[in-house]
PDB file of C-alpha atoms in Angstrom:
ATOM      1  CA  MET A   1      80.285  90.501  84.145  1.00  0.00           C
ATOM      2  CA  PRO A   2      78.232  93.383  85.462  1.00  0.00           C
ATOM      3  CA  ALA A   3      79.320  96.803  84.328  1.00  0.00           C
ATOM      4  CA  THR A   4      79.665  98.847  87.461  1.00  0.00           C
ATOM      5  CA  SER A   5      79.493 102.039  85.453  1.00  0.00           C
ATOM      6  CA  ILE A   6      75.713 101.879  85.305  1.00  0.00           C
ATOM      7  CA  ASP A   7      74.922 101.768  89.002  1.00  0.00           C
ATOM      8  CA  ILE A   8      77.419 104.035  90.752  1.00  0.00           C
ATOM      9  CA  PRO A   9      78.594 107.062  88.790  1.00  0.00           C
ATOM     10  CA  LEU A  10      82.299 107.660  88.355  1.00  0.00           C
ATOM     11  CA  GLN A  11      81.898 111.052  89.996  1.00  0.00           C
ATOM     12  CA  ALA A  12      80.936 109.421  93.297  1.00  0.00           C
ATOM     13  CA  TYR A  13      84.364 107.817  93.551  1.00  0.00           C
ATOM     14  CA  LEU A  14      86.084 111.037  92.517  1.00  0.00           C
ATOM     15  CA  VAL A  15      84.262 113.114  95.139  1.00  0.00           C
ATOM     16  CA  LEU A  16      85.039 110.516  97.786  1.00  0.00           C
ATOM     17  CA  ALA A  17      88.725 110.651  96.870  1.00  0.00           C
ATOM     18  CA  ALA A  18      88.618 114.464  96.967  1.00  0.00           C
ATOM     19  CA  ILE A  19      87.189 114.408 100.496  1.00  0.00           C
ATOM     20  CA  LEU A  20      89.864 111.949 101.618  1.00  0.00           C
ATOM     21  CA  PHE A  21      92.630 113.990 100.007  1.00  0.00           C
ATOM     22  CA  CYS A  22      91.528 117.272 101.574  1.00  0.00           C
ATOM     23  CA  THR A  23      91.241 115.613 104.992  1.00  0.00           C
ATOM     24  CA  GLY A  24      94.789 114.379 104.518  1.00  0.00           C
ATOM     25  CA  VAL A  25      96.041 117.836 103.556  1.00  0.00           C
ATOM     26  CA  TRP A  26      94.404 119.395 106.599  1.00  0.00           C
ATOM     27  CA  GLY A  27      95.899 116.769 108.873  1.00  0.00           C
ATOM     28  CA  LEU A  28      99.304 117.208 107.263  1.00  0.00           C
ATOM     29  CA  ILE A  29      99.286 120.942 107.945  1.00  0.00           C
ATOM     30  CA  ASN A  30      97.817 120.869 111.433  1.00  0.00           C
ATOM     31  CA  SER A  31      99.268 117.825 113.150  1.00  0.00           C
ATOM     32  CA  ARG A  32     101.605 118.455 116.035  1.00  0.00           C
ATOM     33  CA  ASN A  33     102.591 114.808 116.322  1.00  0.00           C
ATOM     34  CA  ALA A  34     105.025 113.605 113.662  1.00  0.00           C
ATOM     35  CA  VAL A  35     103.448 110.146 113.484  1.00  0.00           C
ATOM     36  CA  ARG A  36     100.119 111.727 112.619  1.00  0.00           C
ATOM     37  CA  VAL A  37     101.786 113.607 109.776  1.00  0.00           C
ATOM     38  CA  LEU A  38     102.881 110.278 108.295  1.00  0.00           C
ATOM     39  CA  MET A  39      99.349 108.940 108.733  1.00  0.00           C
ATOM     40  CA  SER A  40      97.973 111.954 106.848  1.00  0.00           C
ATOM     41  CA  ILE A  41     100.380 111.287 103.988  1.00  0.00           C
ATOM     42  CA  GLU A  42      99.068 107.724 103.805  1.00  0.00           C
ATOM     43  CA  LEU A  43      95.508 109.102 103.608  1.00  0.00           C
ATOM     44  CA  MET A  44      96.487 111.311 100.656  1.00  0.00           C
ATOM     45  CA  LEU A  45      98.182 108.420  98.855  1.00  0.00           C
ATOM     46  CA  ASN A  46      95.044 106.325  99.322  1.00  0.00           C
ATOM     47  CA  ALA A  47      92.920 109.094  97.847  1.00  0.00           C
ATOM     48  CA  VAL A  48      95.124 109.160  94.761  1.00  0.00           C
ATOM     49  CA  ASN A  49      94.868 105.386  94.507  1.00  0.00           C
ATOM     50  CA  ILE A  50      91.065 105.522  94.615  1.00  0.00           C
ATOM     51  CA  ASN A  51      91.143 107.949  91.701  1.00  0.00           C
ATOM     52  CA  LEU A  52      93.475 105.716  89.712  1.00  0.00           C
ATOM     53  CA  MET A  53      91.372 102.626  90.337  1.00  0.00           C
ATOM     54  CA  ALA A  54      88.112 104.391  89.481  1.00  0.00           C
ATOM     55  CA  PHE A  55      89.472 105.685  86.170  1.00  0.00           C
ATOM     56  CA  SER A  56      90.986 102.295  85.427  1.00  0.00           C
ATOM     57  CA  SER A  57      87.674 100.551  85.936  1.00  0.00           C
ATOM     58  CA  TYR A  58      85.383 103.060  84.226  1.00  0.00           C
ATOM     59  CA  ILE A  59      87.432 104.424  81.337  1.00  0.00           C
ATOM     60  CA  ASP A  60      90.249 101.933  80.759  1.00  0.00           C
ATOM     61  CA  GLY A  61      88.363  98.716  81.482  1.00  0.00           C
ATOM     62  CA  GLN A  62      90.193  96.513  78.981  1.00  0.00           C
ATOM     63  CA  GLN A  63      93.780  97.584  79.691  1.00  0.00           C
ATOM     64  CA  ILE A  64      93.579  98.403  83.448  1.00  0.00           C
ATOM     65  CA  ARG A  65      96.790 100.396  83.389  1.00  0.00           C
ATOM     66  CA  GLY A  66      95.479 102.312  86.407  1.00  0.00           C
ATOM     67  CA  GLN A  67      95.542  99.160  88.507  1.00  0.00           C
ATOM     68  CA  VAL A  68      99.173  98.503  87.616  1.00  0.00           C
ATOM     69  CA  PHE A  69      99.983 102.078  88.508  1.00  0.00           C
ATOM     70  CA  ALA A  70      98.124 101.745  91.814  1.00  0.00           C
ATOM     71  CA  ILE A  71     100.295  98.745  92.672  1.00  0.00           C
ATOM     72  CA  PHE A  72     103.407 100.844  92.070  1.00  0.00           C
ATOM     73  CA  VAL A  73     101.970 103.602  94.256  1.00  0.00           C
ATOM     74  CA  ILE A  74     101.361 101.053  97.035  1.00  0.00           C
ATOM     75  CA  THR A  75     104.977  99.889  96.713  1.00  0.00           C
ATOM     76  CA  VAL A  76     106.349 103.414  96.957  1.00  0.00           C
ATOM     77  CA  ALA A  77     104.027 104.173  99.874  1.00  0.00           C
ATOM     78  CA  ALA A  78     105.367 101.173 101.768  1.00  0.00           C
ATOM     79  CA  ALA A  79     108.948 102.285 101.170  1.00  0.00           C
ATOM     80  CA  GLU A  80     108.045 105.838 102.201  1.00  0.00           C
ATOM     81  CA  ALA A  81     106.448 104.648 105.429  1.00  0.00           C
ATOM     82  CA  ALA A  82     109.486 102.553 106.349  1.00  0.00           C
ATOM     83  CA  VAL A  83     112.009 105.319 105.695  1.00  0.00           C
ATOM     84  CA  GLY A  84     109.781 107.998 107.232  1.00  0.00           C
ATOM     85  CA  LEU A  85     109.340 106.108 110.455  1.00  0.00           C
ATOM     86  CA  ALA A  86     113.065 105.369 110.617  1.00  0.00           C
ATOM     87  CA  ILE A  87     113.778 109.088 110.226  1.00  0.00           C
ATOM     88  CA  LEU A  88     111.197 109.771 112.933  1.00  0.00           C
ATOM     89  CA  LEU A  89     112.872 107.338 115.328  1.00  0.00           C
ATOM     90  CA  SER A  90     116.262 108.852 114.688  1.00  0.00           C
ATOM     91  CA  LEU A  91     114.832 112.352 115.166  1.00  0.00           C
ATOM     92  CA  TYR A  92     113.153 111.307 118.401  1.00  0.00           C
ATOM     93  CA  ARG A  93     116.411 109.859 119.651  1.00  0.00           C
ATOM     94  CA  ASN A  94     118.189 113.171 119.040  1.00  0.00           C
ATOM     95  CA  ARG A  95     115.524 115.702 120.015  1.00  0.00           C
ATOM     96  CA  GLU A  96     113.493 113.607 122.494  1.00  0.00           C
ATOM     97  CA  THR A  97     110.228 114.971 121.181  1.00  0.00           C
ATOM     98  CA  VAL A  98     107.799 114.302 118.349  1.00  0.00           C
ATOM     99  CA  ASP A  99     106.389 117.821 118.352  1.00  0.00           C
ATOM    100  CA  MET A 100     106.536 119.187 114.802  1.00  0.00           C
ATOM    101  CA  GLU A 101     106.832 122.746 116.126  1.00  0.00           C
ATOM    102  CA  ARG A 102     110.198 121.942 117.669  1.00  0.00           C
ATOM    103  CA  PHE A 103     111.734 120.496 114.497  1.00  0.00           C
ATOM    104  CA  ASN A 104     112.733 123.948 113.331  1.00  0.00           C
ATOM    105  CA  LEU A 105     116.509 123.792 113.116  1.00  0.00           C
ATOM    106  CA  LEU A 106     116.577 124.658 109.418  1.00  0.00           C
ATOM    107  CA  ARG A 107     113.752 127.186 109.481  1.00  0.00           C
ATOM    108  CA  TRP A 108     115.048 130.627 108.554  1.00  0.00           C
TER     109      TRP A 108
ATOM    110  CA  MET B   1      66.886  97.999  89.885  1.00  0.00           C
ATOM    111  CA  THR B   2      68.141  94.510  90.359  1.00  0.00           C
ATOM    112  CA  ILE B   3      69.136  93.166  93.727  1.00  0.00           C
ATOM    113  CA  ALA B   4      72.798  93.181  92.656  1.00  0.00           C
ATOM    114  CA  SER B   5      72.832  96.888  91.975  1.00  0.00           C
ATOM    115  CA  VAL B   6      71.027  97.657  95.236  1.00  0.00           C
ATOM    116  CA  THR B   7      73.609  95.627  97.122  1.00  0.00           C
ATOM    117  CA  GLN B   8      76.356  97.473  95.318  1.00  0.00           C
ATOM    118  CA  LEU B   9      74.858 100.835  96.193  1.00  0.00           C
ATOM    119  CA  VAL B  10      74.400  99.919  99.856  1.00  0.00           C
ATOM    120  CA  CYS B  11      77.983  98.648 100.056  1.00  0.00           C
ATOM    121  CA  PHE B  12      79.276 101.813  98.433  1.00  0.00           C
ATOM    122  CA  ILE B  13      77.406 104.083 100.838  1.00  0.00           C
ATOM    123  CA  ALA B  14      78.523 102.094 103.880  1.00  0.00           C
ATOM    124  CA  LEU B  15      82.145 102.065 102.730  1.00  0.00           C
ATOM    125  CA  SER B  16      82.061 105.791 101.961  1.00  0.00           C
ATOM    126  CA  LEU B  17      80.699 106.621 105.401  1.00  0.00           C
ATOM    127  CA  THR B  18      83.361 104.484 107.067  1.00  0.00           C
ATOM    128  CA  LEU B  19      86.020 106.112 104.922  1.00  0.00           C
ATOM    129  CA  VAL B  20      85.008 109.720 105.563  1.00  0.00           C
ATOM    130  CA  LEU B  21      84.309 109.332 109.284  1.00  0.00           C
ATOM    131  CA  GLY B  22      87.438 107.247 109.774  1.00  0.00           C
ATOM    132  CA  SER B  23      89.680 109.728 108.018  1.00  0.00           C
ATOM    133  CA  LEU B  24      88.208 112.597 110.039  1.00  0.00           C
ATOM    134  CA  GLY B  25      88.894 110.575 113.163  1.00  0.00           C
ATOM    135  CA  VAL B  26      92.480 109.958 112.067  1.00  0.00           C
ATOM    136  CA  VAL B  27      93.245 113.663 111.857  1.00  0.00           C
ATOM    137  CA  LEU B  28      91.031 114.927 114.686  1.00  0.00           C
ATOM    138  CA  LEU B  29      91.201 112.464 117.586  1.00  0.00           C
ATOM    139  CA  PRO B  30      93.546 113.564 120.364  1.00  0.00           C
ATOM    140  CA  ASN B  31      94.702 110.030 121.201  1.00  0.00           C
ATOM    141  CA  ILE B  32      97.044 108.860 118.474  1.00  0.00           C
ATOM    142  CA  VAL B  33      96.558 105.155 119.199  1.00  0.00           C
ATOM    143  CA  TYR B  34      92.880 105.495 118.321  1.00  0.00           C
ATOM    144  CA  SER B  35      93.939 107.316 115.165  1.00  0.00           C
ATOM    145  CA  ALA B  36      96.183 104.428 114.159  1.00  0.00           C
ATOM    146  CA  PHE B  37      93.411 101.878 114.590  1.00  0.00           C
ATOM    147  CA  LEU B  38      90.973 104.088 112.686  1.00  0.00           C
ATOM    148  CA  LEU B  39      93.585 104.297 109.934  1.00  0.00           C
ATOM    149  CA  ALA B  40      93.363 100.509 109.634  1.00  0.00           C
ATOM    150  CA  GLY B  41      89.602 100.899 109.208  1.00  0.00           C
ATOM    151  CA  VAL B  42      90.137 103.479 106.474  1.00  0.00           C
ATOM    152  CA  PHE B  43      92.551 101.159 104.643  1.00  0.00           C
ATOM    153  CA  LEU B  44      90.082  98.292 104.888  1.00  0.00           C
ATOM    154  CA  SER B  45      87.229 100.356 103.492  1.00  0.00           C
ATOM    155  CA  VAL B  46      89.455 101.491 100.625  1.00  0.00           C
ATOM    156  CA  ALA B  47      90.103  97.800  99.924  1.00  0.00           C
ATOM    157  CA  GLY B  48      86.327  97.287  99.899  1.00  0.00           C
ATOM    158  CA  LEU B  49      85.981 100.066  97.335  1.00  0.00           C
ATOM    159  CA  TYR B  50      88.574  98.303  95.167  1.00  0.00           C
ATOM    160  CA  LEU B  51      86.470  95.141  95.345  1.00  0.00           C
ATOM    161  CA  LEU B  52      83.471  97.152  94.159  1.00  0.00           C
ATOM    162  CA  LEU B  53      85.616  98.308  91.232  1.00  0.00           C
ATOM    163  CA  ASN B  54      86.331  94.701  90.136  1.00  0.00           C
ATOM    164  CA  ALA B  55      89.946  94.796  91.292  1.00  0.00           C
ATOM    165  CA  SER B  56      90.403  91.858  93.617  1.00  0.00           C
ATOM    166  CA  PHE B  57      94.194  91.674  93.290  1.00  0.00           C
ATOM    167  CA  VAL B  58      94.767  95.308  94.242  1.00  0.00           C
ATOM    168  CA  ALA B  59      92.295  94.927  97.102  1.00  0.00           C
ATOM    169  CA  ALA B  60      94.306  91.984  98.428  1.00  0.00           C
ATOM    170  CA  ALA B  61      97.536  93.936  98.007  1.00  0.00           C
ATOM    171  CA  GLN B  62      95.971  96.870  99.837  1.00  0.00           C
ATOM    172  CA  VAL B  63      95.005  94.700 102.793  1.00  0.00           C
ATOM    173  CA  LEU B  64      98.372  92.931 102.907  1.00  0.00           C
ATOM    174  CA  VAL B  65     100.597  95.962 102.450  1.00  0.00           C
ATOM    175  CA  TYR B  66      98.665  98.746 104.155  1.00  0.00           C
ATOM    176  CA  VAL B  67      96.828  96.991 106.969  1.00  0.00           C
ATOM    177  CA  GLY B  68      99.386  94.255 107.437  1.00  0.00           C
ATOM    178  CA  ALA B  69     102.616  96.196 107.076  1.00  0.00           C
ATOM    179  CA  VAL B  70     102.280  99.984 107.078  1.00  0.00           C
ATOM    180  CA  ASN B  71      99.727 100.159 109.866  1.00  0.00           C
ATOM    181  CA  VAL B  72     101.653  97.743 112.062  1.00  0.00           C
ATOM    182  CA  LEU B  73     104.790  99.795 111.425  1.00  0.00           C
ATOM    183  CA  ILE B  74     102.948 102.965 112.462  1.00  0.00           C
ATOM    184  CA  LEU B  75     101.705 101.236 115.615  1.00  0.00           C
ATOM    185  CA  PHE B  76     105.265 100.173 116.423  1.00  0.00           C
ATOM    186  CA  ALA B  77     106.466 103.738 115.928  1.00  0.00           C
ATOM    187  CA  ILE B  78     103.726 105.034 118.233  1.00  0.00           C
ATOM    188  CA  MET B  79     104.692 102.536 120.909  1.00  0.00           C
ATOM    189  CA  LEU B  80     108.352 103.532 120.585  1.00  0.00           C
ATOM    190  CA  VAL B  81     107.938 107.306 120.726  1.00  0.00           C
ATOM    191  CA  ASN B  82     104.730 107.673 122.713  1.00  0.00           C
ATOM    192  CA  LYS B  83     106.164 109.611 125.611  1.00  0.00           C
ATOM    193  CA  LYS B  84     103.526 111.703 127.325  1.00  0.00           C
ATOM    194  CA  GLU B  85     104.669 115.226 126.724  1.00  0.00           C
ATOM    195  CA  ALA B  86     102.869 118.484 127.186  1.00  0.00           C
ATOM    196  CA  MET B  87     103.069 120.240 123.855  1.00  0.00           C
ATOM    197  CA  ALA B  88     103.933 123.890 124.299  1.00  0.00           C
ATOM    198  CA  GLU B  89     101.143 126.292 123.470  1.00  0.00           C
ATOM    199  CA  ILE B  90     101.504 127.999 120.131  1.00  0.00           C
ATOM    200  CA  PRO B  91      99.963 131.465 119.790  1.00  0.00           C
ATOM    201  CA  GLY B  92      97.350 131.693 117.073  1.00  0.00           C
ATOM    202  CA  LEU B  93      96.860 127.951 116.775  1.00  0.00           C
ATOM    203  CA  LEU B  94      93.105 128.233 116.374  1.00  0.00           C
ATOM    204  CA  LEU B  95      93.478 130.881 113.685  1.00  0.00           C
ATOM    205  CA  ARG B  96      95.946 128.659 111.868  1.00  0.00           C
ATOM    206  CA  ARG B  97      93.548 125.727 111.995  1.00  0.00           C
ATOM    207  CA  VAL B  98      90.648 127.775 110.689  1.00  0.00           C
ATOM    208  CA  LEU B  99      92.741 129.288 107.909  1.00  0.00           C
ATOM    209  CA  SER B 100      94.126 125.962 106.769  1.00  0.00           C
ATOM    210  CA  GLY B 101      90.630 124.504 106.995  1.00  0.00           C
ATOM    211  CA  ALA B 102      89.432 127.257 104.662  1.00  0.00           C
ATOM    212  CA  VAL B 103      92.295 126.534 102.258  1.00  0.00           C
ATOM    213  CA  CYS B 104      91.474 122.824 102.268  1.00  0.00           C
ATOM    214  CA  LEU B 105      87.791 123.566 101.736  1.00  0.00           C
ATOM    215  CA  GLY B 106      88.716 125.747  98.763  1.00  0.00           C
ATOM    216  CA  LEU B 107      90.862 122.948  97.361  1.00  0.00           C
ATOM    217  CA  PHE B 108      87.975 120.541  97.829  1.00  0.00           C
ATOM    218  CA  LEU B 109      85.547 122.861  96.045  1.00  0.00           C
ATOM    219  CA  LEU B 110      88.016 123.221  93.169  1.00  0.00           C
ATOM    220  CA  ILE B 111      88.406 119.452  92.801  1.00  0.00           C
ATOM    221  CA  LEU B 112      84.642 119.031  93.144  1.00  0.00           C
ATOM    222  CA  ARG B 113      84.027 121.462  90.327  1.00  0.00           C
ATOM    223  CA  VAL B 114      86.532 119.687  88.090  1.00  0.00           C
ATOM    224  CA  ASP B 115      85.002 116.312  88.965  1.00  0.00           C
ATOM    225  CA  LEU B 116      81.457 117.321  88.232  1.00  0.00           C
ATOM    226  CA  THR B 117      81.874 119.531  85.172  1.00  0.00           C
ATOM    227  CA  THR B 118      84.410 117.544  83.150  1.00  0.00           C
ATOM    228  CA  PRO B 119      82.714 115.379  80.516  1.00  0.00           C
ATOM    229  CA  TRP B 120      84.306 112.026  81.366  1.00  0.00           C
ATOM    230  CA  ALA B 121      84.348 109.465  78.574  1.00  0.00           C
ATOM    231  CA  VAL B 122      82.024 107.080  80.384  1.00  0.00           C
ATOM    232  CA  PRO B 123      80.910 104.420  79.861  1.00  0.00           C
ATOM    233  CA  GLY B 124      84.202 103.194  78.518  1.00  0.00           C
ATOM    234  CA  PRO B 125      84.940  99.625  77.487  1.00  0.00           C
ATOM    235  CA  ILE B 126      83.360  96.890  79.593  1.00  0.00           C
ATOM    236  CA  PRO B 127      85.498  96.163  82.663  1.00  0.00           C
ATOM    237  CA  LEU B 128      87.391  92.908  82.698  1.00  0.00           C
ATOM    238  CA  GLY B 129      86.199  91.652  86.045  1.00  0.00           C
ATOM    239  CA  ASP B 130      88.005  88.595  87.344  1.00  0.00           C
ATOM    240  CA  ASP B 131      90.514  88.503  84.496  1.00  0.00           C
ATOM    241  CA  SER B 132      92.167  91.638  85.802  1.00  0.00           C
ATOM    242  CA  THR B 133      94.628  89.688  87.953  1.00  0.00           C
ATOM    243  CA  VAL B 134      95.899  87.818  84.895  1.00  0.00           C
ATOM    244  CA  LEU B 135      96.205  91.029  82.932  1.00  0.00           C
ATOM    245  CA  ILE B 136      98.118  92.750  85.754  1.00  0.00           C
ATOM    246  CA  GLY B 137     100.592  89.868  85.687  1.00  0.00           C
ATOM    247  CA  ILE B 138     100.965  90.196  81.920  1.00  0.00           C
ATOM    248  CA  HIS B 139     101.494  93.962  82.263  1.00  0.00           C
ATOM    249  CA  LEU B 140     104.074  93.554  85.014  1.00  0.00           C
ATOM    250  CA  PHE B 141     106.188  91.167  82.965  1.00  0.00           C
ATOM    251  CA  SER B 142     105.880  92.803  79.565  1.00  0.00           C
ATOM    252  CA  ASP B 143     105.417  96.547  79.157  1.00  0.00           C
ATOM    253  CA  TYR B 144     105.856  97.485  82.831  1.00  0.00           C
ATOM    254  CA  LEU B 145     108.902  95.276  83.385  1.00  0.00           C
ATOM    255  CA  LEU B 146     111.358  98.113  83.946  1.00  0.00           C
ATOM    256  CA  PRO B 147     109.212  99.894  86.589  1.00  0.00           C
ATOM    257  CA  PHE B 148     108.663  96.521  88.219  1.00  0.00           C
ATOM    258  CA  GLU B 149     112.397  95.895  88.540  1.00  0.00           C
ATOM    259  CA  LEU B 150     112.967  99.473  89.668  1.00  0.00           C
ATOM    260  CA  ALA B 151     110.357  98.964  92.378  1.00  0.00           C
ATOM    261  CA  SER B 152     112.275  95.973  93.681  1.00  0.00           C
ATOM    262  CA  VAL B 153     115.486  98.031  93.787  1.00  0.00           C
ATOM    263  CA  LEU B 154     113.579 100.826  95.526  1.00  0.00           C
ATOM    264  CA  LEU B 155     112.286  98.434  98.178  1.00  0.00           C
ATOM    265  CA  LEU B 156     115.805  97.134  98.770  1.00  0.00           C
ATOM    266  CA  MET B 157     117.108 100.682  99.116  1.00  0.00           C
ATOM    267  CA  ALA B 158     114.285 101.576 101.500  1.00  0.00           C
ATOM    268  CA  MET B 159     115.009  98.510 103.615  1.00  0.00           C
ATOM    269  CA  ILE B 160     118.727  99.250 103.902  1.00  0.00           C
ATOM    270  CA  GLY B 161     118.041 102.963 104.430  1.00  0.00           C
ATOM    271  CA  ALA B 162     115.569 102.267 107.224  1.00  0.00           C
ATOM    272  CA  ILE B 163     118.065  99.994 108.976  1.00  0.00           C
ATOM    273  CA  VAL B 164     120.877 102.539 108.629  1.00  0.00           C
ATOM    274  CA  LEU B 165     118.701 105.383 109.891  1.00  0.00           C
ATOM    275  CA  ALA B 166     117.176 103.574 112.829  1.00  0.00           C
ATOM    276  CA  ARG B 167     120.212 101.800 114.266  1.00  0.00           C
ATOM    277  CA  ARG B 168     122.449 103.308 116.882  1.00  0.00           C
ATOM    278  CA  ASP B 169     125.865 104.424 115.719  1.00  0.00           C
ATOM    279  CA  VAL B 170     128.079 101.985 117.545  1.00  0.00           C
ATOM    280  CA  PHE B 171     131.289 101.001 115.839  1.00  0.00           C
ATOM    281  CA  SER B 172     132.766  97.692 116.858  1.00  0.00           C
ATOM    282  CA  SER B 173     136.233  98.879 115.931  1.00  0.00           C
ATOM    283  CA  ASP B 174     137.868 102.235 115.601  1.00  0.00           C
ATOM    284  CA  VAL B 175     137.511 103.433 112.044  1.00  0.00           C
ATOM    285  CA  ILE B 176     141.042 104.817 111.751  1.00  0.00           C
ATOM    286  CA  THR B 177     143.274 102.605 113.896  1.00  0.00           C
ATOM    287  CA  GLY B 178     141.277  99.409 113.569  1.00  0.00           C
ATOM    288  CA  GLU B 179     141.526  98.646 117.281  1.00  0.00           C
ATOM    289  CA  ALA B 180     138.559  97.243 119.135  1.00  0.00           C
ATOM    290  CA  ALA B 181     136.463 100.061 120.538  1.00  0.00           C
ATOM    291  CA  ASP B 182     135.266 100.224 124.122  1.00  0.00           C
ATOM    292  CA  GLN B 183     131.527  99.638 123.721  1.00  0.00           C
ATOM    293  CA  GLY B 184     130.565 100.834 127.179  1.00  0.00           C
ATOM    294  CA  LEU B 185     132.483 104.049 126.733  1.00  0.00           C
ATOM    295  CA  ILE B 186     130.815 104.775 123.420  1.00  0.00           C
ATOM    296  CA  GLU B 187     127.349 104.114 124.816  1.00  0.00           C
ATOM    297  CA  LYS B 188     127.927 106.301 127.870  1.00  0.00           C
ATOM    298  CA  GLU B 189     129.616 109.138 126.082  1.00  0.00           C
ATOM    299  CA  ARG B 190     126.893 109.355 123.500  1.00  0.00           C
ATOM    300  CA  THR B 191     124.616 112.345 123.968  1.00  0.00           C
ATOM    301  CA  PRO B 192     121.717 113.469 121.814  1.00  0.00           C
ATOM    302  CA  LEU B 193     123.150 115.694 119.156  1.00  0.00           C
ATOM    303  CA  LEU B 194     120.555 118.318 118.603  1.00  0.00           C
ATOM    304  CA  LEU B 195     119.041 118.960 122.012  1.00  0.00           C
ATOM    305  CA  GLU B 196     118.322 122.574 122.680  1.00  0.00           C
ATOM    306  CA  SER B 197     120.634 124.258 125.166  1.00  0.00           C
ATOM    307  CA  THR B 198     117.828 124.833 127.644  1.00  0.00           C
ATOM    308  CA  ALA B 199     117.285 121.128 127.985  1.00  0.00           C
ATOM    309  CA  GLY B 200     118.974 120.025 131.147  1.00  0.00           C
ATOM    310  CA  GLU B 201     117.241 116.693 130.876  1.00  0.00           C
ATOM    311  CA  THR B 202     119.219 113.623 131.710  1.00  0.00           C
ATOM    312  CA  ASN B 203     120.244 111.529 128.802  1.00  0.00           C
ATOM    313  CA  LEU B 204     118.040 108.509 128.332  1.00  0.00           C
ATOM    314  CA  LEU B 205     120.972 106.368 127.377  1.00  0.00           C
ATOM    315  CA  GLU B 206     122.809 107.101 130.578  1.00  0.00           C
ATOM    316  CA  LYS B 207     120.075 105.549 132.618  1.00  0.00           C
ATOM    317  CA  VAL B 208     120.182 102.346 130.635  1.00  0.00           C
TER     318      VAL B 208
END
C-alpha cells in the first residue's frame, strides 16, 4: 500500500481543517437565519473530523482509533441535526420567524 | 514523482478548492437554498479527502449520513420554514461582521501556528489501507463496544426527541377526566405561545 505521508504533508490537512473550522465559526456568529446556523455547526464538525482522520492515517496508521472516533462524531452529528431541526420547527411554529435576532426571550 | 503521487496531489488540490469555496458559499450566499446545495458539495469533498486518507468505510458513511440524511433534513427544514420575511435592520451589523471576522482570523492564525510549529511524529506506522474497514469492525465490537451501544441509545433518544419536539400538541383525550377531546376546538383555540405583543398577525392555524 502506498504511504500517503510522503506525498501530501499532514500539515496540509490540518490547515484545510482550520480554514473550514474558522469559516464555520464566522457563519455561526453572523448568520441571521437559524437554518444557516445549523449548517455552520455541521461545517465545524466536519473540520474536526478531517483532523481526526488525518491524525489517524498519519500517526496512528495501525490502530486507526481516529477513524472509529470519527464514526462516533458522525453519529452524534446526525442526532444533533435531527433534534436541532425539530427545535427549529417548533420555534418557528411559536414565533413565526427564523431570525436569530428575535430569539431573545432569555437574553438579559 | 510517480504518476500515483501526482494524481493524489491533483485530487487533493481540487478537493481543497471545492471545500474552501463551498464553505465560504455556505456562510456567505444570501439564498439559503443555494447554501444547502453547496453544503452537499462540501460534504462530498470531505468524503473525497477521506478516500485520499485510505479510509473508504468512513467516506461511505460520510456520504450516506451527511449527504443522504443530514443534508436532506436541512433541505426539508428550509422548505418548511422558508417564508420570505424582511429581516429587521440591526444597527452596527457591518461592524459586528468585521469584528467577528477579525476574531475568526485570529483564531485561524493561532491554529495555523500550532499546526506548522508542532513537531508531529510523522511518518508514523504504515497506514493499513483497505484493511481499515475490518479493523473498524473489530474495534467497534471489542474495545469500543460500550460507546457503540451508547450511540445506538443516543440515536433512539434523538429520534423520539425529534418526534416529540416537532409534533403538534393535540391530545386525543382529556388528560384529567379521560373524556374524548374536541379536536376542532383544540386546533382552533391554539395560538402561538411566544408571539410578541406587537404582532397582530393572524394565526396560521386558524386559516387552515
